[in-house]
Amino acid sequence: VLLEILYSRRRTDPGDPSLSNSELAQLTGQPREHLEFTMWYLSQRKLVVRDDSSSLTITVDGVDYLERHRDGSNPRRLSAKTPQ
């Protein structure tokens, strides 16, 4: 879910694609402590990176991973409208 949220953020706001830990916690409805393992794992797999303010951003590898593993069961998160 975190990767999908970061993917949508990258697509909808490419000038500011990062989300803080607290924003991710709010969007997922999970406490930050419960997201730590997932954030660590995605970072170690190089699917996300942390910027200077410790916010997370999806990488090219993360985008490729999601697009390769898209099964169509939840297309709403991955089908952000392209800005006009």
mmCIF file of N, CA and C in Angstrom, residues 5-42:
data_model
loop_
_atom_site.group_PDB
_atom_site.id
_atom_site.type_symbol
_atom_site.label_atom_id
_atom_site.label_comp_id
_atom_site.label_asym_id
_atom_site.label_seq_id
_atom_site.Cartn_x
_atom_site.Cartn_y
_atom_site.Cartn_z
ATOM 1 N N ILE A 5 0.752 4.338 -2.717
ATOM 2 C CA ILE A 5 0.512 5.727 -2.335
ATOM 3 C C ILE A 5 1.611 6.618 -2.897
ATOM 4 N N LEU A 6 2.860 6.180 -2.773
ATOM 5 C CA LEU A 6 3.977 6.971 -3.285
ATOM 6 C C LEU A 6 3.955 7.051 -4.816
ATOM 7 N N TYR A 7 3.496 5.995 -5.457
ATOM 8 C CA TYR A 7 3.350 5.991 -6.916
ATOM 9 C C TYR A 7 2.327 7.052 -7.336
ATOM 10 N N SER A 8 1.186 7.043 -6.659
ATOM 11 C CA SER A 8 0.142 8.018 -6.981
ATOM 12 C C SER A 8 0.625 9.442 -6.724
ATOM 13 N N ARG A 9 1.353 9.628 -5.643
ATOM 14 C CA ARG A 9 1.873 10.955 -5.337
ATOM 15 C C ARG A 9 2.835 11.416 -6.437
ATOM 16 N N ARG A 10 3.694 10.528 -6.895
ATOM 17 C CA ARG A 10 4.649 10.862 -7.968
ATOM 18 C C ARG A 10 3.903 11.261 -9.239
ATOM 19 N N ARG A 11 2.833 10.541 -9.540
ATOM 20 C CA ARG A 11 2.067 10.829 -10.759
ATOM 21 C C ARG A 11 1.274 12.123 -10.655
ATOM 22 N N THR A 12 0.704 12.401 -9.495
ATOM 23 C CA THR A 12 -0.171 13.560 -9.359
ATOM 24 C C THR A 12 0.559 14.840 -8.974
ATOM 25 N N ASP A 13 1.740 14.709 -8.357
ATOM 26 C CA ASP A 13 2.493 15.890 -7.932
ATOM 27 C C ASP A 13 3.986 15.662 -8.162
ATOM 28 N N PRO A 14 4.411 15.591 -9.417
ATOM 29 C CA PRO A 14 5.815 15.272 -9.715
ATOM 30 C C PRO A 14 6.801 16.310 -9.184
ATOM 31 N N GLY A 15 6.354 17.530 -8.933
ATOM 32 C CA GLY A 15 7.236 18.553 -8.386
ATOM 33 C C GLY A 15 7.497 18.379 -6.897
ATOM 34 N N ASP A 16 6.632 17.638 -6.219
ATOM 35 C CA ASP A 16 6.753 17.391 -4.781
ATOM 36 C C ASP A 16 6.287 15.958 -4.492
ATOM 37 N N PRO A 17 7.077 14.957 -4.913
ATOM 38 C CA PRO A 17 6.614 13.574 -4.836
ATOM 39 C C PRO A 17 6.797 12.886 -3.486
ATOM 40 N N SER A 18 7.415 13.543 -2.531
ATOM 41 C CA SER A 18 7.713 12.906 -1.242
ATOM 42 C C SER A 18 6.560 13.028 -0.258
ATOM 43 N N LEU A 19 6.492 12.055 0.637
ATOM 44 C CA LEU A 19 5.538 12.090 1.739
ATOM 45 C C LEU A 19 6.282 11.772 3.031
ATOM 46 N N SER A 20 5.938 12.490 4.081
ATOM 47 C CA SER A 20 6.569 12.263 5.377
ATOM 48 C C SER A 20 5.999 10.999 6.020
ATOM 49 N N ASN A 21 6.701 10.533 7.049
ATOM 50 C CA ASN A 21 6.216 9.366 7.787
ATOM 51 C C ASN A 21 4.836 9.626 8.373
ATOM 52 N N SER A 22 4.618 10.820 8.901
ATOM 53 C CA SER A 22 3.312 11.115 9.494
ATOM 54 C C SER A 22 2.215 11.194 8.431
ATOM 55 N N GLU A 23 2.533 11.725 7.242
ATOM 56 C CA GLU A 23 1.542 11.740 6.158
ATOM 57 C C GLU A 23 1.193 10.320 5.728
ATOM 58 N N LEU A 24 2.203 9.465 5.626
ATOM 59 C CA LEU A 24 1.954 8.072 5.248
ATOM 60 C C LEU A 24 1.125 7.354 6.312
ATOM 61 N N ALA A 25 1.402 7.635 7.567
ATOM 62 C CA ALA A 25 0.620 7.028 8.646
ATOM 63 C C ALA A 25 -0.833 7.471 8.560
ATOM 64 N N GLN A 26 -1.047 8.739 8.302
ATOM 65 C CA GLN A 26 -2.415 9.257 8.192
ATOM 66 C C GLN A 26 -3.138 8.642 6.990
ATOM 67 N N LEU A 27 -2.449 8.556 5.853
ATOM 68 C CA LEU A 27 -3.076 8.016 4.646
ATOM 69 C C LEU A 27 -3.399 6.527 4.753
ATOM 70 N N THR A 28 -2.572 5.790 5.486
ATOM 71 C CA THR A 28 -2.812 4.350 5.627
ATOM 72 C C THR A 28 -3.694 4.014 6.821
ATOM 73 N N GLY A 29 -3.824 4.970 7.757
ATOM 74 C CA GLY A 29 -4.589 4.696 8.967
ATOM 75 C C GLY A 29 -3.830 3.844 9.964
ATOM 76 N N GLN A 30 -2.526 3.734 9.789
ATOM 77 C CA GLN A 30 -1.679 2.923 10.662
ATOM 78 C C GLN A 30 -0.732 3.828 11.449
ATOM 79 N N PRO A 31 -0.407 3.459 12.692
ATOM 80 C CA PRO A 31 0.598 4.223 13.430
ATOM 81 C C PRO A 31 1.952 4.124 12.728
ATOM 82 N N ARG A 32 2.748 5.169 12.849
ATOM 83 C CA ARG A 32 4.070 5.175 12.199
ATOM 84 C C ARG A 32 4.902 3.973 12.597
ATOM 85 N N GLU A 33 4.801 3.586 13.867
ATOM 86 C CA GLU A 33 5.595 2.449 14.349
ATOM 87 C C GLU A 33 5.267 1.170 13.581
ATOM 88 N N HIS A 34 4.035 1.038 13.139
ATOM 89 C CA HIS A 34 3.627 -0.158 12.399
ATOM 90 C C HIS A 34 4.115 -0.129 10.956
ATOM 91 N N LEU A 35 4.507 1.037 10.483
ATOM 92 C CA LEU A 35 4.979 1.169 9.103
ATOM 93 C C LEU A 35 6.498 1.094 8.988
ATOM 94 N N GLU A 36 7.195 1.135 10.118
ATOM 95 C CA GLU A 36 8.659 1.182 10.093
ATOM 96 C C GLU A 36 9.287 0.013 9.332
ATOM 97 N N PHE A 37 8.817 -1.208 9.576
ATOM 98 C CA PHE A 37 9.398 -2.365 8.893
ATOM 99 C C PHE A 37 9.200 -2.248 7.385
ATOM 100 N N THR A 38 7.999 -1.875 6.975
ATOM 101 C CA THR A 38 7.703 -1.745 5.547
ATOM 102 C C THR A 38 8.569 -0.675 4.912
ATOM 103 N N MET A 39 8.721 0.460 5.587
ATOM 104 C CA MET A 39 9.553 1.532 5.047
ATOM 105 C C MET A 39 11.011 1.086 4.955
ATOM 106 N N TRP A 40 11.487 0.381 5.975
ATOM 107 C CA TRP A 40 12.856 -0.146 5.950
ATOM 108 C C TRP A 40 13.030 -1.119 4.784
ATOM 109 N N TYR A 41 12.103 -2.048 4.627
ATOM 110 C CA TYR A 41 12.193 -3.060 3.579
ATOM 111 C C TYR A 41 12.211 -2.415 2.192
ATOM 112 N N LEU A 42 11.269 -1.510 1.938
ATOM 113 C CA LEU A 42 11.202 -0.848 0.631
ATOM 114 C C LEU A 42 12.474 -0.055 0.350
#
